[in-house]
Amino acid sequence: MSRQANRGTESKKMSSELFTLTYGALVTQLCKDYENDEDVNKQLDRMGYNIGVRLIEDFLARSNVGRCHDFRETADVIAKVAFKMYLGITPSITNWSPAGDEFSLILENNPLVDFVELPDSHSSLIYSNLLCGVLRGALEMVQMAVEAKFVQDTLKGDGVTEIRMRFLRRIEDNLPAGEE
Amino acid sequence: MADEALFLLLHNEMVSGVYKSAEQGEVENGRCITKLENMGFRVGQGLIERFTKDTARFKDELDIMKFICKDFWTTVFKKQIDNLRTNHQGIYVLQDNKFRLLTQLSAGKQYLEHASKYLAFTCGLIRGGLSNLGIKSIVTAEVSSMPACKFQVMIQKL
């Protein structure tokens, strides 16, 4: 009985390691293909965006959350539901700007960097930049234009990983010309 | 954790990313497939190391292949290989009737010509896993009707 239970948690851990390892192989390949870190960062962001615009559908189908009424609700859903569902972690939300349009996600541990060390030659690489793209793409599909960027990174020696999210504007549905 | 969706999307992005950034002639001479296969290889090596840390020693080659078909496949693709055949002389054919990375692509012959792009990573995954278990192999895949596919493993005697 207990042997089976062991297998269960083992395979859950393994699935997350599959994603971590695959992501690592991807970043390694990108570093080989593109000469400078800036290009790799951009590629990761773009790929993340493409993933995000599709992931949001999967998320909405699985989680059954309704429409968020403001940015604070959005932040809660992102941290407590989305991150938990896909990466198994619950980042904390801090540093709200006075206008309520910016906040920080603090990740105590980032599963993407589980076996990773950044060599000196890639000091300006934003390893987990895919996440920023995913957040941006997913939120765009629910009519929110946001900016996401890393301001702290454990890979670069900081104590935690911090993503700063900034609300830019609401995206109005663009009706095709001629329709009212 | 619903990370199967995440892995699927990441894999598909990787495939399209490799092909989008392919330079002149790279698609034809198979560089893209090689890149994907190499990525799979690295991941397979790492995964099998983590996975078999505490398992018992494998009795023989067939035991290893059965492990790949059952435990390894279940961890990665949430199901087992449906059929394993061998000629007992170093050739194994692993058949998956509903391969997870192809189910979203088509259910039949549509897009058949693109299927190989989506199998390259997995071929590398198998090759990498076997490699770190001490087996050198060549892994190829064939599809006749999605989402069923067959992976052929040819063990290389050193």
Short mmCIF file of C-alpha atoms in Angstrom, two decimals:
data_model
loop_
_atom_site.label_atom_id
_atom_site.label_comp_id
_atom_site.label_asym_id
_atom_site.label_seq_id
_atom_site.Cartn_x
_atom_site.Cartn_y
_atom_site.Cartn_z
CA MET A 1 0.00 0.00 0.00
CA SER A 2 2.63 2.49 1.02
CA ARG A 3 4.80 1.45 -1.89
CA GLN A 4 2.02 2.49 -4.25
CA ALA A 5 1.59 5.83 -2.54
CA ASN A 6 5.29 6.41 -2.90
CA ARG A 7 5.03 5.79 -6.59
CA GLY A 8 2.20 8.33 -6.84
CA THR A 9 4.10 11.24 -5.38
CA GLU A 10 7.23 10.13 -7.18
CA SER A 11 5.53 10.31 -10.53
CA LYS A 12 4.07 13.72 -9.73
CA LYS A 13 7.51 15.01 -8.94
CA MET A 14 8.80 13.38 -12.09
CA SER A 15 6.21 15.12 -14.25
CA SER A 16 7.28 18.49 -12.97
CA GLU A 17 10.89 17.50 -13.54
CA LEU A 18 10.01 16.62 -17.10
CA PHE A 19 8.90 20.20 -17.68
CA THR A 20 11.91 21.63 -15.87
CA LEU A 21 14.34 19.48 -17.84
CA THR A 22 12.63 20.19 -21.16
CA TYR A 23 12.71 23.90 -20.45
CA GLY A 24 16.39 23.63 -19.64
CA ALA A 25 17.10 21.83 -22.90
CA LEU A 26 15.18 24.54 -24.74
CA VAL A 27 17.13 27.40 -23.17
CA THR A 28 20.41 25.61 -23.85
CA GLN A 29 19.47 25.17 -27.50
CA LEU A 30 18.41 28.81 -27.80
CA CYS A 31 21.72 29.95 -26.32
CA LYS A 32 23.48 27.93 -28.99
CA ASP A 33 21.31 29.33 -31.78
CA TYR A 34 21.41 32.99 -30.80
CA GLU A 35 24.69 34.68 -30.00
CA ASN A 36 23.57 37.18 -27.43
CA ASP A 37 21.41 36.90 -24.32
CA GLU A 38 19.05 39.67 -25.40
CA ASP A 39 17.89 37.65 -28.39
CA VAL A 40 17.38 34.58 -26.25
CA ASN A 41 15.33 36.64 -23.80
CA LYS A 42 13.17 37.93 -26.63
CA GLN A 43 12.67 34.44 -28.06
CA LEU A 44 11.67 33.09 -24.65
CA ASP A 45 9.21 35.93 -24.22
CA ARG A 46 7.72 35.31 -27.65
CA MET A 47 7.40 31.58 -27.07
CA GLY A 48 5.88 32.25 -23.68
CA TYR A 49 3.36 34.57 -25.29
CA ASN A 50 2.32 31.87 -27.77
CA ILE A 51 1.96 29.38 -24.96
CA GLY A 52 0.03 31.86 -22.81
CA VAL A 53 -2.63 32.60 -25.41
CA ARG A 54 -3.44 28.89 -25.52
CA LEU A 55 -2.88 28.09 -21.89
CA ILE A 56 -5.55 30.54 -20.81
CA GLU A 57 -8.22 28.41 -22.47
CA ASP A 58 -7.03 25.32 -20.67
CA PHE A 59 -6.92 27.29 -17.44
CA LEU A 60 -10.43 28.71 -17.76
CA ALA A 61 -11.80 25.29 -18.64
CA ARG A 62 -10.15 23.61 -15.68
CA SER A 63 -10.49 26.20 -12.99
CA ASN A 64 -13.98 27.54 -13.50
CA VAL A 65 -13.11 30.99 -12.20
CA GLY A 66 -15.46 33.74 -13.31
CA ARG A 67 -14.48 37.10 -14.73
CA CYS A 68 -12.18 39.12 -12.52
CA HIS A 69 -13.56 42.52 -11.58
CA ASP A 70 -10.32 44.29 -10.93
CA PHE A 71 -6.59 43.88 -11.02
CA ARG A 72 -6.43 42.73 -7.41
CA GLU A 73 -8.72 39.81 -8.14
CA THR A 74 -6.62 39.00 -11.18
CA ALA A 75 -3.50 38.96 -9.05
CA ASP A 76 -5.12 36.56 -6.60
CA VAL A 77 -6.24 34.19 -9.31
CA ILE A 78 -2.82 34.21 -10.94
CA ALA A 79 -0.98 33.45 -7.74
CA LYS A 80 -3.37 31.16 -5.94
CA VAL A 81 -4.98 29.24 -8.79
CA ALA A 82 -2.90 29.44 -11.95
CA PHE A 83 0.59 29.09 -10.52
CA LYS A 84 -0.61 26.35 -8.19
CA MET A 85 -2.27 24.48 -11.02
CA TYR A 86 0.59 24.54 -13.47
CA LEU A 87 3.75 24.84 -11.44
CA GLY A 88 2.64 23.60 -8.03
CA ILE A 89 3.75 26.76 -6.22
CA THR A 90 1.84 29.66 -4.72
CA PRO A 91 3.76 32.91 -5.04
CA SER A 92 2.90 35.71 -2.65
CA ILE A 93 1.59 39.06 -3.81
CA THR A 94 3.25 42.18 -2.46
CA ASN A 95 4.28 45.74 -3.23
CA TRP A 96 1.03 47.06 -4.58
CA SER A 97 1.45 50.47 -6.15
CA PRO A 98 -0.76 53.22 -4.68
CA ALA A 99 -2.85 53.30 -7.86
CA GLY A 100 -3.41 49.55 -7.64
CA ASP A 101 -2.04 48.91 -11.11
CA GLU A 102 1.26 47.26 -10.24
CA PHE A 103 2.18 44.39 -7.97
CA SER A 104 4.93 41.88 -7.42
CA LEU A 105 4.78 38.12 -7.43
CA ILE A 106 7.34 36.67 -5.06
CA LEU A 107 8.38 33.11 -5.79
CA GLU A 108 10.25 31.53 -2.91
CA ASN A 109 11.37 28.72 -5.15
CA ASN A 110 11.08 28.64 -8.89
CA PRO A 111 10.59 25.10 -10.20
CA LEU A 112 12.03 26.06 -13.57
CA VAL A 113 15.47 26.60 -12.12
CA ASP A 114 15.66 23.41 -10.10
CA PHE A 115 18.91 22.11 -11.51
CA VAL A 116 20.20 25.31 -13.03
CA GLU A 117 23.24 27.47 -12.58
CA LEU A 118 23.92 30.50 -14.74
CA PRO A 119 27.47 30.64 -16.09
CA ASP A 120 29.24 34.01 -16.06
CA SER A 121 29.10 34.24 -19.83
CA HIS A 122 25.31 34.51 -19.70
CA SER A 123 24.89 37.04 -16.94
CA SER A 124 22.20 39.00 -18.76
CA LEU A 125 20.11 35.95 -19.59
CA ILE A 126 16.66 36.04 -18.03
CA TYR A 127 16.34 32.30 -17.68
CA SER A 128 12.67 32.10 -16.77
CA ASN A 129 11.55 34.76 -19.22
CA LEU A 130 9.06 32.30 -20.69
CA LEU A 131 6.90 32.97 -17.62
CA CYS A 132 6.64 36.67 -18.43
CA GLY A 133 5.50 35.86 -21.94
CA VAL A 134 2.96 33.35 -20.68
CA LEU A 135 1.47 35.89 -18.25
CA ARG A 136 1.34 38.56 -20.93
CA GLY A 137 -0.24 36.26 -23.54
CA ALA A 138 -2.78 34.73 -21.21
CA LEU A 139 -3.96 38.09 -19.84
CA GLU A 140 -4.20 39.58 -23.31
CA MET A 141 -6.76 36.91 -24.14
CA VAL A 142 -8.90 38.14 -21.28
CA GLN A 143 -8.70 41.71 -22.46
CA MET A 144 -5.87 42.94 -20.25
CA ALA A 145 -2.68 44.44 -21.60
CA VAL A 146 0.04 43.96 -19.00
CA GLU A 147 3.75 44.16 -18.67
CA ALA A 148 5.61 41.45 -16.77
CA LYS A 149 9.27 41.47 -15.97
CA PHE A 150 11.72 39.90 -13.57
CA VAL A 151 13.18 42.26 -11.02
CA GLN A 152 14.85 39.69 -8.81
CA ASP A 153 16.19 36.27 -9.72
CA THR A 154 17.61 33.56 -7.46
CA LEU A 155 19.84 32.50 -10.35
CA LYS A 156 21.57 35.85 -10.16
CA GLY A 157 22.12 35.65 -6.44
CA ASP A 158 18.98 37.33 -5.14
CA GLY A 159 17.16 35.77 -2.22
CA VAL A 160 13.87 35.31 -4.04
CA THR A 161 12.52 35.51 -7.54
CA GLU A 162 10.30 38.53 -8.11
CA ILE A 163 8.10 39.25 -11.11
CA ARG A 164 6.73 42.78 -11.41
CA MET A 165 3.33 42.96 -13.10
CA ARG A 166 2.01 46.24 -14.45
CA PHE A 167 -1.46 46.82 -15.80
CA LEU A 168 -1.28 48.90 -18.99
CA ARG A 169 -4.82 49.12 -20.28
CA ARG A 170 -7.99 47.23 -20.93
CA ILE A 171 -8.15 45.86 -24.48
CA GLU A 172 -11.37 46.79 -26.18
CA ASP A 173 -12.77 44.23 -28.58
CA ASN A 174 -12.06 45.53 -32.03
CA LEU A 175 -15.07 45.12 -34.23
CA PRO A 176 -14.32 44.74 -37.93
CA ALA A 177 -14.77 47.92 -39.91
CA GLY A 178 -18.33 48.44 -41.05
CA GLU A 179 -19.98 46.66 -38.15
CA GLU A 180 -21.53 48.57 -35.33
CA MET B 1 -0.93 19.31 -11.22
CA ALA B 2 -2.15 20.02 -14.70
CA ASP B 3 1.30 20.35 -16.09
CA GLU B 4 0.60 17.93 -18.90
CA ALA B 5 -1.04 20.79 -20.75
CA LEU B 6 1.96 22.97 -20.03
CA PHE B 7 4.43 20.37 -21.31
CA LEU B 8 2.33 19.79 -24.42
CA LEU B 9 2.22 23.50 -25.22
CA LEU B 10 5.92 23.90 -24.52
CA HIS B 11 6.72 20.96 -26.79
CA ASN B 12 4.60 22.35 -29.62
CA GLU B 13 6.20 25.78 -29.21
CA MET B 14 9.63 24.18 -29.38
CA VAL B 15 8.77 22.40 -32.61
CA SER B 16 7.41 25.52 -34.28
CA GLY B 17 10.24 27.64 -32.85
CA VAL B 18 12.89 25.34 -34.29
CA TYR B 19 11.26 25.40 -37.70
CA LYS B 20 10.64 29.14 -37.69
CA SER B 21 14.24 29.96 -36.91
CA ALA B 22 15.59 27.39 -39.34
CA GLU B 23 18.02 28.80 -41.84
CA GLN B 24 18.26 28.07 -45.51
CA GLY B 25 18.35 24.36 -46.22
CA GLU B 26 18.13 23.31 -42.61
CA VAL B 27 14.64 21.93 -42.97
CA GLU B 28 15.61 19.76 -45.90
CA ASN B 29 18.77 18.32 -44.47
CA GLY B 30 17.10 17.39 -41.23
CA ARG B 31 18.94 19.82 -38.95
CA CYS B 32 15.66 20.73 -37.31
CA ILE B 33 14.78 17.13 -36.52
CA THR B 34 18.30 16.65 -35.15
CA LYS B 35 17.95 19.68 -32.87
CA LEU B 36 14.68 18.39 -31.47
CA GLU B 37 16.08 14.91 -31.06
CA ASN B 38 19.12 16.23 -29.22
CA MET B 39 16.93 18.19 -26.83
CA GLY B 40 14.95 15.03 -26.15
CA PHE B 41 18.19 13.15 -25.59
CA ARG B 42 19.33 15.54 -22.86
CA VAL B 43 15.96 15.43 -21.17
CA GLY B 44 15.81 11.62 -21.37
CA GLN B 45 19.23 11.31 -19.76
CA GLY B 46 18.30 13.60 -16.90
CA LEU B 47 14.88 12.05 -16.34
CA ILE B 48 16.09 8.48 -16.23
CA GLU B 49 18.78 9.41 -13.72
CA ARG B 50 16.23 10.95 -11.39
CA PHE B 51 13.74 8.18 -11.94
CA THR B 52 15.88 5.13 -11.39
CA LYS B 53 17.78 6.46 -8.40
CA ASP B 54 16.09 4.03 -6.03
CA THR B 55 14.87 1.25 -8.28
CA ALA B 56 16.34 -2.22 -8.28
CA ARG B 57 18.99 -3.24 -10.78
CA PHE B 58 17.61 -4.29 -14.15
CA LYS B 59 17.99 -7.97 -15.00
CA ASP B 60 18.54 -7.61 -18.71
CA GLU B 61 17.80 -5.61 -21.82
CA LEU B 62 14.20 -6.76 -22.00
CA ASP B 63 13.66 -5.68 -18.42
CA ILE B 64 14.91 -2.22 -19.29
CA MET B 65 12.64 -2.01 -22.31
CA LYS B 66 9.67 -3.07 -20.21
CA PHE B 67 10.56 -0.33 -17.71
CA ILE B 68 10.58 2.20 -20.52
CA CYS B 69 7.22 0.97 -21.76
CA LYS B 70 5.54 0.94 -18.38
CA ASP B 71 6.97 3.25 -15.72
CA PHE B 72 8.85 5.70 -17.89
CA TRP B 73 6.06 6.13 -20.42
CA THR B 74 3.46 6.48 -17.67
CA THR B 75 5.42 9.23 -15.99
CA VAL B 76 5.99 11.17 -19.17
CA PHE B 77 2.80 10.48 -21.12
CA LYS B 78 0.39 9.33 -18.40
CA LYS B 79 -0.20 5.97 -20.06
CA GLN B 80 1.72 2.84 -20.90
CA ILE B 81 2.96 1.69 -24.23
CA ASP B 82 0.19 -0.43 -25.74
CA ASN B 83 2.32 -3.04 -27.43
CA LEU B 84 5.96 -4.09 -27.23
CA ARG B 85 7.40 -6.43 -29.82
CA THR B 86 10.93 -7.70 -30.21
CA ASN B 87 12.90 -10.05 -32.35
CA HIS B 88 15.10 -10.88 -29.36
CA GLN B 89 18.05 -9.75 -31.39
CA GLY B 90 18.19 -6.13 -30.37
CA ILE B 91 15.21 -4.65 -32.20
CA TYR B 92 12.18 -3.47 -30.26
CA VAL B 93 9.02 -1.88 -31.53
CA LEU B 94 7.00 0.20 -29.07
CA GLN B 95 3.49 0.90 -30.19
CA ASP B 96 1.41 3.68 -28.72
CA ASN B 97 -2.13 3.75 -30.06
CA LYS B 98 -2.96 7.16 -28.70
CA PHE B 99 0.27 9.08 -28.52
CA ARG B 100 -0.23 12.14 -26.34
CA LEU B 101 1.77 14.51 -28.51
CA LEU B 102 -0.24 13.61 -31.61
CA THR B 103 -3.80 13.49 -30.29
CA GLN B 104 -4.23 17.23 -30.75
CA LEU B 105 -2.82 17.15 -34.25
CA SER B 106 -5.22 14.94 -36.12
CA ALA B 107 -7.14 11.69 -35.99
CA GLY B 108 -6.19 9.98 -39.18
CA LYS B 109 -4.10 10.85 -42.16
CA GLN B 110 -4.38 14.63 -42.16
CA TYR B 111 -1.07 16.42 -41.53
CA LEU B 112 0.75 13.08 -41.71
CA GLU B 113 3.73 14.76 -43.31
CA HIS B 114 4.22 16.91 -40.22
CA ALA B 115 4.02 14.08 -37.72
CA SER B 116 7.75 13.37 -37.74
CA LYS B 117 8.45 16.83 -36.29
CA TYR B 118 6.39 15.98 -33.27
CA LEU B 119 8.04 12.62 -32.75
CA ALA B 120 11.67 13.71 -32.88
CA PHE B 121 11.80 14.93 -29.30
CA THR B 122 10.35 11.66 -28.00
CA CYS B 123 12.78 9.59 -30.05
CA GLY B 124 15.56 11.50 -28.37
CA LEU B 125 13.89 11.01 -25.01
CA ILE B 126 13.96 7.23 -25.41
CA ARG B 127 17.52 7.26 -26.76
CA GLY B 128 18.69 9.45 -23.87
CA GLY B 129 16.98 7.31 -21.27
CA LEU B 130 18.52 4.14 -22.66
CA SER B 131 21.89 5.79 -23.00
CA ASN B 132 22.11 6.54 -19.30
CA LEU B 133 21.11 2.97 -18.54
CA GLY B 134 24.12 1.85 -20.52
CA ILE B 135 22.40 1.04 -23.79
CA LYS B 136 23.44 2.63 -27.04
CA SER B 137 20.63 2.71 -29.55
CA ILE B 138 19.08 4.29 -32.58
CA VAL B 139 15.46 5.29 -32.21
CA THR B 140 13.15 6.09 -35.08
CA ALA B 141 9.44 6.56 -35.29
CA GLU B 142 6.79 5.94 -37.85
CA VAL B 143 3.17 6.96 -38.12
CA SER B 144 0.61 5.60 -40.52
CA SER B 145 -2.52 6.94 -38.92
CA MET B 146 -2.57 9.44 -36.06
CA PRO B 147 -2.60 9.32 -33.13
CA ALA B 148 -1.13 5.83 -33.23
CA CYS B 149 2.61 5.59 -33.77
CA LYS B 150 5.45 3.13 -33.47
CA PHE B 151 8.91 3.75 -32.04
CA GLN B 152 11.60 1.44 -33.29
CA VAL B 153 14.62 0.92 -31.05
CA MET B 154 17.73 -0.67 -32.52
CA ILE B 155 20.24 -1.63 -29.87
CA GLN B 156 23.80 -1.05 -30.93
CA LYS B 157 26.15 -3.71 -29.73
CA LEU B 158 29.40 -2.02 -28.79
#
